[in-house]
Amino acid sequence: MSQETRTRAAVPQPAEPSEAGEPESAPMAGLEAEELDEQGPPPGDGLPADRFLDRERSWLAFNERVLELAEDPETPLLERANFLAIFASNLDEFFMVRVAGLKRRIATGVATRSVTGATPSEVLENIWVRAREQMTRHAACYQRDVAPALAAEGIHLLRWPDLTESEQTEMRAFFRKRIFPVLTPLAVDPAHPFPYISGLSLNLAVVVRNPASGHKHFARVKVPPLLPRFLVASPQRYVPVEDVIAAHLEELFRGMEVLTTHVFRVTRNEDLEVEEDDTENLLQALEKELLRRRFGPPVRLEVERSIDPEVFDRLVRELKISREEVFALPGPLDLAGLRSIAGLDRPELKYPKFVGGTHHDLAEVESASAPNVFAALRERDVLLHHPYDSFSTSVQTFLEQAAADPDVLAIKQTLYRTSGDSPIVEALIDAAESGKQVLVLVELKARFDEHANIKWARKLEEAGCHVVYGLVGLKTHCKLSLVVRQEGEELRRYAHIGTGNYHPRTARVYEDLGLLTAHPDVGADLSDLFNSLSGYSRRDNYRRILVAPRSLRDGLISRIRREVDHHKAGRPARVRIKVNSLVDEAVIDALYRASRAGVPVDVWVRGICTLRPGVPGLSENIRVRSVLGRFLEHSRLYAFGGGGDAGENEVWLGSADLMHRNLDRRIEVLVRVADPAHRSALTRLLATGTSDATASWHLDGDGRWTRHAKDAEGRPLRNIQESLIESRRNRRKRRDPSDA
């Protein structure tokens, strides 16, 4: 199939820098980082020039909030270890994409001042200072708090000298059997150039001496990435894999004297650049670019604090990295590997187990095997809130029943990210093999999931699905399913629009919203949109959805302005927003103007926020809150007061964050929620999340986030995630008392 039939031309958009971000898909990843929009501050029409916060500092502040959860002694111990791992993974991705992208733009001369007025070099210098502070604090949390607390619970994270004699004997046997055969020591001398150091790999810098000549030699040993980060020395006792290798270097360098060994780690630019307009086949081009990704320039060097100065100088020189980009830390490096420790079967050291149940609107028509989703949707729309409502008995069942139903004629689906053993993909394959028309729009450029998406694209094609890769220049980020079913003489369309990926595994730890509906307007809208994504349709106006890049930003801004009109007319007015990130200057300026007019604005943001709240004369009516916890807050939700009439207020949910990439360079969809009961439930959710009685972080006008977890009397504030868990458990008990 040619590229022309798979990737259609997008509406021409203003040329802007390519995207540089990080994934939302890695389990418990922090947040998506958007492209480097270095376009300078917008005019603002009378608004102050210093009205925006720096987005890089805001991202680092987000990761600091993750670190605060790891530092909190009231967080369950293994969850503290997990938050340490999340912090490390987040920072890895930040350097691989955000810092790498900024350095690339500086090197090519295309970088300009940020919206705060800072030069690119000033932004980079601030990143290095703040990141160094945080990495030092992160290491201290592990060394002084978490590791000793784990030891007190019988979980020992040890270094090689701490192992008992019998444990060292076991590790020697393990080394010879499982590690030694896959190691490749690489000498560095005039005949052997300095080897390529792959990104995020652990490495040993080794200095050996020839006893015959007395000459010193340098070598590098890479830690095989497929080995466990921490090896089991004995039950509940673990040792870093690099310690075991370092203890056996004599076996790698026979006849040589090992003088010193030091662990180091390099972070490289792992951003992708594929010029789609010049690419005949996007899939093949992306496969080639993924191979080139391995050879991106270095952007960070981590070394153990005890490193020998000569070895340090050699690494800096050979890697061609500045000293500002070197981070000296106490070992062990790469604490993202703590995820394996956090996964130990010690439930008393974790959050209490919770498994979402079947949504009550689906359970009411539940059969002996599974809820009949089509029967439920013919009665009413179903508003889903994951993970409190089960993904498997709602969205997954919806698609599996569609695949098996002989009356279903067609299924149309977007896939941005999904799991490696995806039941969603299997359902689509089953549907195609049974003769149904199946259209799947696979976003090949979902960052760091490109390999998986290429694999599924090929598998879907082989099964007979029509696979398309979206529009040139635009990522397809919307979360959509459309099912067309023959019912008597008519065709009825059933749809799902969500805020999260069709990923059963992350649906258990990501907080997301979704709407299942058979409403004709939504079905017609999605039919029109899929025709645009797979063909040449150019529809601009829809009935119940807003679509980026054409109508979403303007649609939101017009509704913010409408609240200003309500307020000026003496009617109640309010704006409430829940997003992962708030960066878009046009939307922020609209919120500032609403605040100046007296409209109360509540923003619930997980990660980046460049709006300055609480500034007199600018944003004193704006509050910004952030909630982090056991689940990753991931839903996007927009509520407008509608003049105070509960029957007329508008609530929208969907895939779009308020970032330039979402509004300008992605296909994003928001759907208007029609059911008054659903609108009330979502408005209550927003009110609870932004309430001063709810535990959260509060943002001030200077960009400082302050944690509010207890009231003035020292009592814990409401944990919104735990409250929602408890409400689902109580609802389940009321429906089935035997389920207590």
mmCIF file of C-alpha atoms in Angstrom, residues 246-549:
data_model
loop_
_atom_site.group_PDB
_atom_site.id
_atom_site.type_symbol
_atom_site.label_atom_id
_atom_site.label_comp_id
_atom_site.label_asym_id
_atom_site.label_seq_id
_atom_site.Cartn_x
_atom_site.Cartn_y
_atom_site.Cartn_z
ATOM 1 C CA ALA A 246 32.945 -5.318 39.239
ATOM 2 C CA ALA A 247 33.821 -8.031 41.775
ATOM 3 C CA HIS A 248 34.809 -10.415 38.957
ATOM 4 C CA LEU A 249 36.746 -8.192 36.580
ATOM 5 C CA GLU A 250 39.860 -10.332 37.032
ATOM 6 C CA GLU A 251 38.072 -13.016 35.028
ATOM 7 C CA LEU A 252 37.562 -10.550 32.175
ATOM 8 C CA PHE A 253 41.102 -9.195 32.245
ATOM 9 C CA ARG A 254 43.191 -12.315 32.813
ATOM 10 C CA GLY A 255 46.824 -11.592 33.622
ATOM 11 C CA MET A 256 46.136 -7.902 34.266
ATOM 12 C CA GLU A 257 45.916 -6.060 37.562
ATOM 13 C CA VAL A 258 42.563 -4.278 38.046
ATOM 14 C CA LEU A 259 43.340 -0.893 39.623
ATOM 15 C CA THR A 260 40.015 0.968 39.662
ATOM 16 C CA THR A 261 36.473 0.580 38.417
ATOM 17 C CA HIS A 262 33.780 3.224 38.247
ATOM 18 C CA VAL A 263 30.150 3.074 37.143
ATOM 19 C CA PHE A 264 28.850 5.680 34.687
ATOM 20 C CA ARG A 265 25.746 6.250 32.625
ATOM 21 C CA VAL A 266 25.060 8.425 29.568
ATOM 22 C CA THR A 267 21.774 9.978 28.507
ATOM 23 C CA ARG A 268 21.456 10.693 24.801
ATOM 24 C CA ASN A 269 19.168 12.613 22.482
ATOM 25 C CA GLU A 270 16.450 10.091 21.675
ATOM 26 C CA ASP A 271 14.088 12.381 19.821
ATOM 27 C CA LEU A 272 12.924 11.328 16.382
ATOM 28 C CA GLU A 273 12.819 13.467 13.278
ATOM 29 C CA VAL A 274 10.941 12.117 10.282
ATOM 30 C CA GLU A 275 10.100 14.485 7.454
ATOM 31 C CA GLU A 276 6.752 13.011 6.432
ATOM 32 C CA ASP A 277 6.258 15.213 3.393
ATOM 33 C CA ASP A 278 9.420 13.761 1.860
ATOM 34 C CA THR A 279 8.773 10.205 2.955
ATOM 35 C CA GLU A 280 7.368 7.686 0.558
ATOM 36 C CA ASN A 281 6.503 5.176 3.270
ATOM 37 C CA LEU A 282 6.156 6.431 6.819
ATOM 38 C CA LEU A 283 6.449 3.002 8.432
ATOM 39 C CA GLN A 284 9.728 2.168 6.703
ATOM 40 C CA ALA A 285 11.143 5.630 7.355
ATOM 41 C CA LEU A 286 10.291 5.372 11.029
ATOM 42 C CA GLU A 287 11.980 1.984 11.305
ATOM 43 C CA LYS A 288 15.195 3.494 9.914
ATOM 44 C CA GLU A 289 14.969 6.498 12.214
ATOM 45 C CA LEU A 290 14.579 4.226 15.252
ATOM 46 C CA LEU A 291 17.928 2.672 14.379
ATOM 47 C CA ARG A 292 19.513 6.128 14.165
ATOM 48 C CA ARG A 293 18.039 7.090 17.540
ATOM 49 C CA ARG A 294 20.647 4.883 19.257
ATOM 50 C CA PHE A 295 23.396 7.229 18.061
ATOM 51 C CA GLY A 296 22.078 10.561 19.305
ATOM 52 C CA PRO A 297 24.552 12.971 20.943
ATOM 53 C CA PRO A 298 24.987 12.807 24.742
ATOM 54 C CA VAL A 299 23.095 15.287 26.924
ATOM 55 C CA ARG A 300 23.949 14.029 30.420
ATOM 56 C CA LEU A 301 26.687 11.979 32.086
ATOM 57 C CA GLU A 302 26.078 10.394 35.491
ATOM 58 C CA VAL A 303 29.068 9.151 37.450
ATOM 59 C CA GLU A 304 29.614 7.843 40.949
ATOM 60 C CA ARG A 305 30.891 10.530 43.283
ATOM 61 C CA SER A 306 33.996 8.482 44.095
ATOM 62 C CA ILE A 307 35.222 8.453 40.487
ATOM 63 C CA ASP A 308 38.958 8.876 39.884
ATOM 64 C CA PRO A 309 39.746 12.352 38.459
ATOM 65 C CA GLU A 310 41.723 10.913 35.534
ATOM 66 C CA VAL A 311 38.853 8.607 34.589
ATOM 67 C CA PHE A 312 36.420 11.487 34.960
ATOM 68 C CA ASP A 313 38.472 13.708 32.658
ATOM 69 C CA ARG A 314 38.738 10.940 30.086
ATOM 70 C CA LEU A 315 34.974 10.354 30.002
ATOM 71 C CA VAL A 316 34.248 14.052 29.631
ATOM 72 C CA ARG A 317 36.823 14.343 26.843
ATOM 73 C CA GLU A 318 35.818 11.220 24.931
ATOM 74 C CA LEU A 319 32.074 11.851 25.196
ATOM 75 C CA LYS A 320 32.532 15.516 24.240
ATOM 76 C CA ILE A 321 30.252 16.650 27.017
ATOM 77 C CA SER A 322 30.460 19.829 29.098
ATOM 78 C CA ARG A 323 31.178 19.631 32.783
ATOM 79 C CA GLU A 324 27.827 21.287 33.524
ATOM 80 C CA GLU A 325 26.192 18.187 32.068
ATOM 81 C CA VAL A 326 28.006 15.819 34.442
ATOM 82 C CA PHE A 327 26.198 14.716 37.591
ATOM 83 C CA ALA A 328 28.294 13.084 40.337
ATOM 84 C CA LEU A 329 26.133 11.034 42.712
ATOM 85 C CA PRO A 330 26.499 8.388 45.385
ATOM 86 C CA GLY A 331 25.854 4.930 43.972
ATOM 87 C CA PRO A 332 24.025 3.020 42.851
ATOM 88 C CA LEU A 333 23.104 4.895 39.698
ATOM 89 C CA ASP A 334 19.916 4.240 37.703
ATOM 90 C CA LEU A 335 17.406 4.037 40.544
ATOM 91 C CA ALA A 336 14.649 3.562 37.963
ATOM 92 C CA GLY A 337 15.498 -0.091 38.602
ATOM 93 C CA LEU A 338 13.775 0.196 41.984
ATOM 94 C CA ARG A 339 10.554 -0.706 40.166
ATOM 95 C CA SER A 340 11.503 -4.367 40.563
ATOM 96 C CA ILE A 341 11.866 -3.891 44.311
ATOM 97 C CA ALA A 342 8.579 -1.981 44.465
ATOM 98 C CA GLY A 343 6.945 -4.960 42.770
ATOM 99 C CA LEU A 344 7.798 -7.400 45.583
ATOM 100 C CA ASP A 345 4.897 -9.328 47.056
ATOM 101 C CA ARG A 346 4.681 -7.423 50.320
ATOM 102 C CA PRO A 347 1.114 -6.071 50.329
ATOM 103 C CA GLU A 348 1.468 -4.631 53.823
ATOM 104 C CA LEU A 349 4.054 -2.191 52.410
ATOM 105 C CA LYS A 350 1.868 -0.998 49.520
ATOM 106 C CA TYR A 351 -1.357 0.837 48.928
ATOM 107 C CA PRO A 352 -4.295 -1.453 49.740
ATOM 108 C CA LYS A 353 -5.232 -3.470 46.685
ATOM 109 C CA PHE A 354 -8.080 -2.133 44.586
ATOM 110 C CA VAL A 355 -9.643 -3.598 41.448
ATOM 111 C CA GLY A 356 -12.277 -1.571 39.645
ATOM 112 C CA GLY A 357 -15.685 -3.172 39.305
ATOM 113 C CA THR A 358 -18.231 -3.225 36.520
ATOM 114 C CA HIS A 359 -19.891 0.152 36.059
ATOM 115 C CA HIS A 360 -23.336 0.140 37.673
ATOM 116 C CA ASP A 361 -25.118 1.098 34.427
ATOM 117 C CA LEU A 362 -23.577 -1.949 32.771
ATOM 118 C CA ALA A 363 -24.064 -4.244 35.754
ATOM 119 C CA GLU A 364 -27.808 -3.611 35.669
ATOM 120 C CA VAL A 365 -28.034 -5.497 32.385
ATOM 121 C CA GLU A 366 -25.274 -7.923 33.259
ATOM 122 C CA SER A 367 -25.757 -11.471 32.045
ATOM 123 C CA ALA A 368 -24.150 -14.604 33.399
ATOM 124 C CA SER A 369 -21.060 -14.028 31.263
ATOM 125 C CA ALA A 370 -20.532 -10.310 30.686
ATOM 126 C CA PRO A 371 -22.481 -7.062 30.578
ATOM 127 C CA ASN A 372 -24.365 -6.558 27.328
ATOM 128 C CA VAL A 373 -22.909 -3.203 26.406
ATOM 129 C CA PHE A 374 -25.135 -2.609 23.378
ATOM 130 C CA ALA A 375 -28.303 -3.238 25.399
ATOM 131 C CA ALA A 376 -27.096 -0.816 28.063
ATOM 132 C CA LEU A 377 -26.288 1.908 25.549
ATOM 133 C CA ARG A 378 -29.685 1.667 23.923
ATOM 134 C CA GLU A 379 -31.062 2.715 27.310
ATOM 135 C CA ARG A 380 -28.605 5.442 28.309
ATOM 136 C CA ASP A 381 -25.112 6.865 27.902
ATOM 137 C CA VAL A 382 -22.494 5.409 30.242
ATOM 138 C CA LEU A 383 -19.926 7.704 31.839
ATOM 139 C CA LEU A 384 -16.802 5.761 32.822
ATOM 140 C CA HIS A 385 -14.169 6.736 35.353
ATOM 141 C CA HIS A 386 -11.122 4.479 35.310
ATOM 142 C CA PRO A 387 -9.590 2.798 37.241
ATOM 143 C CA TYR A 388 -12.572 3.062 39.593
ATOM 144 C CA ASP A 389 -14.706 1.554 36.821
ATOM 145 C CA SER A 390 -13.219 -1.518 35.191
ATOM 146 C CA PHE A 391 -11.780 -1.015 31.721
ATOM 147 C CA SER A 392 -12.018 -4.726 30.911
ATOM 148 C CA THR A 393 -15.778 -4.969 31.593
ATOM 149 C CA SER A 394 -16.573 -1.717 29.776
ATOM 150 C CA VAL A 395 -14.396 -0.531 26.870
ATOM 151 C CA GLN A 396 -12.668 -3.851 26.279
ATOM 152 C CA THR A 397 -15.964 -5.750 26.472
ATOM 153 C CA PHE A 398 -17.563 -3.205 24.127
ATOM 154 C CA LEU A 399 -14.972 -3.965 21.426
ATOM 155 C CA GLU A 400 -14.888 -7.707 22.076
ATOM 156 C CA GLN A 401 -18.682 -7.934 21.795
ATOM 157 C CA ALA A 402 -18.564 -5.849 18.639
ATOM 158 C CA ALA A 403 -16.009 -8.239 17.136
ATOM 159 C CA ALA A 404 -18.136 -11.291 17.975
ATOM 160 C CA ASP A 405 -21.558 -9.847 17.097
ATOM 161 C CA PRO A 406 -22.766 -10.986 13.636
ATOM 162 C CA ASP A 407 -24.895 -7.848 13.368
ATOM 163 C CA VAL A 408 -21.894 -5.563 13.610
ATOM 164 C CA LEU A 409 -20.809 -4.487 10.146
ATOM 165 C CA ALA A 410 -17.889 -2.164 10.826
ATOM 166 C CA ILE A 411 -15.486 -1.025 13.552
ATOM 167 C CA LYS A 412 -13.366 2.105 13.349
ATOM 168 C CA GLN A 413 -10.664 2.638 15.944
ATOM 169 C CA THR A 414 -7.747 4.903 16.853
ATOM 170 C CA LEU A 415 -4.723 3.368 18.581
ATOM 171 C CA TYR A 416 -2.109 5.689 20.060
ATOM 172 C CA ARG A 417 -0.627 3.272 22.599
ATOM 173 C CA THR A 418 -1.663 -0.181 23.743
ATOM 174 C CA SER A 419 -0.197 -3.126 25.605
ATOM 175 C CA GLY A 420 2.105 -5.773 24.166
ATOM 176 C CA ASP A 421 -0.551 -8.486 24.531
ATOM 177 C CA SER A 422 -3.440 -6.201 23.702
ATOM 178 C CA PRO A 423 -6.939 -7.725 23.839
ATOM 179 C CA ILE A 424 -8.062 -4.631 21.922
ATOM 180 C CA VAL A 425 -5.849 -5.526 18.973
ATOM 181 C CA GLU A 426 -6.925 -9.163 19.192
ATOM 182 C CA ALA A 427 -10.591 -8.114 19.091
ATOM 183 C CA LEU A 428 -9.964 -5.998 15.985
ATOM 184 C CA ILE A 429 -8.168 -8.894 14.322
ATOM 185 C CA ASP A 430 -11.056 -11.251 15.181
ATOM 186 C CA ALA A 431 -13.504 -8.760 13.702
ATOM 187 C CA ALA A 432 -11.556 -8.468 10.450
ATOM 188 C CA GLU A 433 -11.143 -12.221 10.137
ATOM 189 C CA SER A 434 -14.894 -12.683 10.578
ATOM 190 C CA GLY A 435 -15.552 -10.431 7.592
ATOM 191 C CA LYS A 436 -16.284 -7.125 9.293
ATOM 192 C CA GLN A 437 -14.888 -3.920 7.864
ATOM 193 C CA VAL A 438 -12.225 -2.751 10.314
ATOM 194 C CA LEU A 439 -10.412 0.558 10.043
ATOM 195 C CA VAL A 440 -7.554 1.154 12.489
ATOM 196 C CA LEU A 441 -5.705 4.423 12.676
ATOM 197 C CA VAL A 442 -2.344 3.587 14.261
ATOM 198 C CA GLU A 443 -0.179 6.491 15.403
ATOM 199 C CA LEU A 444 3.285 5.241 14.553
ATOM 200 C CA LYS A 445 4.984 8.249 16.139
ATOM 201 C CA ALA A 446 3.720 7.718 19.708
ATOM 202 C CA ARG A 447 6.975 8.542 21.460
ATOM 203 C CA PHE A 448 8.974 5.554 22.738
ATOM 204 C CA ASP A 449 6.167 3.208 21.639
ATOM 205 C CA GLU A 450 7.129 3.321 17.972
ATOM 206 C CA HIS A 451 8.488 -0.245 17.894
ATOM 207 C CA ALA A 452 5.308 -1.659 19.441
ATOM 208 C CA ASN A 453 3.041 0.307 17.131
ATOM 209 C CA ILE A 454 4.949 -0.799 14.022
ATOM 210 C CA LYS A 455 4.534 -4.377 15.174
ATOM 211 C CA TRP A 456 0.786 -4.029 15.708
ATOM 212 C CA ALA A 457 0.321 -2.144 12.448
ATOM 213 C CA ARG A 458 1.830 -5.033 10.509
ATOM 214 C CA LYS A 459 -0.164 -7.618 12.465
ATOM 215 C CA LEU A 460 -3.428 -5.758 11.851
ATOM 216 C CA GLU A 461 -2.682 -5.424 8.144
ATOM 217 C CA GLU A 462 -1.954 -9.133 7.861
ATOM 218 C CA ALA A 463 -5.353 -9.887 9.416
ATOM 219 C CA GLY A 464 -7.157 -7.812 6.787
ATOM 220 C CA CYS A 465 -7.708 -4.588 8.729
ATOM 221 C CA HIS A 466 -7.510 -1.301 6.858
ATOM 222 C CA VAL A 467 -4.578 0.402 8.590
ATOM 223 C CA VAL A 468 -3.891 4.104 8.115
ATOM 224 C CA TYR A 469 -1.275 6.286 9.749
ATOM 225 C CA GLY A 470 -3.133 9.564 10.017
ATOM 226 C CA LEU A 471 -2.501 12.952 8.492
ATOM 227 C CA VAL A 472 0.836 14.311 7.337
ATOM 228 C CA GLY A 473 2.294 16.638 9.966
ATOM 229 C CA LEU A 474 -0.253 15.747 12.643
ATOM 230 C CA LYS A 475 -0.191 13.071 15.315
ATOM 231 C CA THR A 476 -3.501 11.350 15.911
ATOM 232 C CA HIS A 477 -3.862 11.465 19.687
ATOM 233 C CA CYS A 478 -7.664 11.246 20.028
ATOM 234 C CA LYS A 479 -9.159 8.166 21.722
ATOM 235 C CA LEU A 480 -12.075 6.967 19.594
ATOM 236 C CA SER A 481 -14.032 3.811 18.833
ATOM 237 C CA LEU A 482 -17.000 3.614 16.466
ATOM 238 C CA VAL A 483 -19.124 0.502 15.935
ATOM 239 C CA VAL A 484 -21.761 0.264 13.191
ATOM 240 C CA ARG A 485 -24.469 -2.332 13.880
ATOM 241 C CA GLN A 486 -27.401 -3.567 11.782
ATOM 242 C CA GLU A 487 -30.592 -3.382 13.857
ATOM 243 C CA GLY A 488 -33.644 -4.313 11.832
ATOM 244 C CA GLU A 489 -33.942 -1.991 8.871
ATOM 245 C CA GLU A 490 -31.613 0.598 10.394
ATOM 246 C CA LEU A 491 -27.944 1.032 11.135
ATOM 247 C CA ARG A 492 -27.140 2.185 14.654
ATOM 248 C CA ARG A 493 -23.773 3.629 15.633
ATOM 249 C CA TYR A 494 -22.200 3.048 19.041
ATOM 250 C CA ALA A 495 -19.197 5.080 20.149
ATOM 251 C CA HIS A 496 -16.570 5.474 22.817
ATOM 252 C CA ILE A 497 -14.654 8.725 23.329
ATOM 253 C CA GLY A 498 -12.066 8.748 26.082
ATOM 254 C CA THR A 499 -9.230 10.631 27.690
ATOM 255 C CA GLY A 500 -6.876 7.641 27.928
ATOM 256 C CA ASN A 501 -5.252 5.099 25.649
ATOM 257 C CA TYR A 502 -6.747 1.715 24.810
ATOM 258 C CA HIS A 503 -4.213 0.120 27.122
ATOM 259 C CA PRO A 504 -5.677 -2.441 29.562
ATOM 260 C CA ARG A 505 -2.608 -2.470 31.795
ATOM 261 C CA THR A 506 -2.221 1.282 32.306
ATOM 262 C CA ALA A 507 -6.010 1.583 32.662
ATOM 263 C CA ARG A 508 -5.524 0.034 36.110
ATOM 264 C CA VAL A 509 -3.190 2.816 37.263
ATOM 265 C CA TYR A 510 -4.141 5.819 35.076
ATOM 266 C CA GLU A 511 -7.120 7.950 36.069
ATOM 267 C CA ASP A 512 -9.183 8.515 32.918
ATOM 268 C CA LEU A 513 -12.700 9.309 31.784
ATOM 269 C CA GLY A 514 -14.701 7.897 28.909
ATOM 270 C CA LEU A 515 -18.144 8.177 27.375
ATOM 271 C CA LEU A 516 -19.945 5.200 25.848
ATOM 272 C CA THR A 517 -22.930 6.339 23.822
ATOM 273 C CA ALA A 518 -25.343 5.418 21.065
ATOM 274 C CA HIS A 519 -26.469 9.009 20.546
ATOM 275 C CA PRO A 520 -26.926 9.654 16.814
ATOM 276 C CA ASP A 521 -25.126 13.011 16.888
ATOM 277 C CA VAL A 522 -21.952 11.550 18.361
ATOM 278 C CA GLY A 523 -22.057 8.618 15.939
ATOM 279 C CA ALA A 524 -22.481 10.972 12.997
ATOM 280 C CA ASP A 525 -19.635 13.183 14.227
ATOM 281 C CA LEU A 526 -17.240 10.266 14.535
ATOM 282 C CA SER A 527 -18.224 8.945 11.115
ATOM 283 C CA ASP A 528 -17.392 12.327 9.614
ATOM 284 C CA LEU A 529 -14.120 12.527 11.548
ATOM 285 C CA PHE A 530 -12.969 9.040 10.572
ATOM 286 C CA ASN A 531 -13.730 9.924 6.950
ATOM 287 C CA SER A 532 -11.390 12.903 7.357
ATOM 288 C CA LEU A 533 -8.691 10.746 8.921
ATOM 289 C CA SER A 534 -8.800 8.014 6.289
ATOM 290 C CA GLY A 535 -9.903 9.926 3.228
ATOM 291 C CA TYR A 536 -10.184 13.425 1.807
ATOM 292 C CA SER A 537 -13.200 14.772 3.697
ATOM 293 C CA ARG A 538 -12.649 18.303 5.055
ATOM 294 C CA ARG A 539 -15.574 18.811 7.435
ATOM 295 C CA ASP A 540 -15.061 21.696 9.876
ATOM 296 C CA ASN A 541 -18.291 21.804 11.892
ATOM 297 C CA TYR A 542 -19.498 19.009 14.136
ATOM 298 C CA ARG A 543 -22.515 18.500 16.305
ATOM 299 C CA ARG A 544 -21.104 17.477 19.691
ATOM 300 C CA ILE A 545 -17.342 17.388 19.338
ATOM 301 C CA LEU A 546 -14.499 19.893 19.128
ATOM 302 C CA VAL A 547 -11.561 18.810 16.983
ATOM 303 C CA ALA A 548 -7.986 20.091 16.966
ATOM 304 C CA PRO A 549 -6.314 21.687 15.149
#
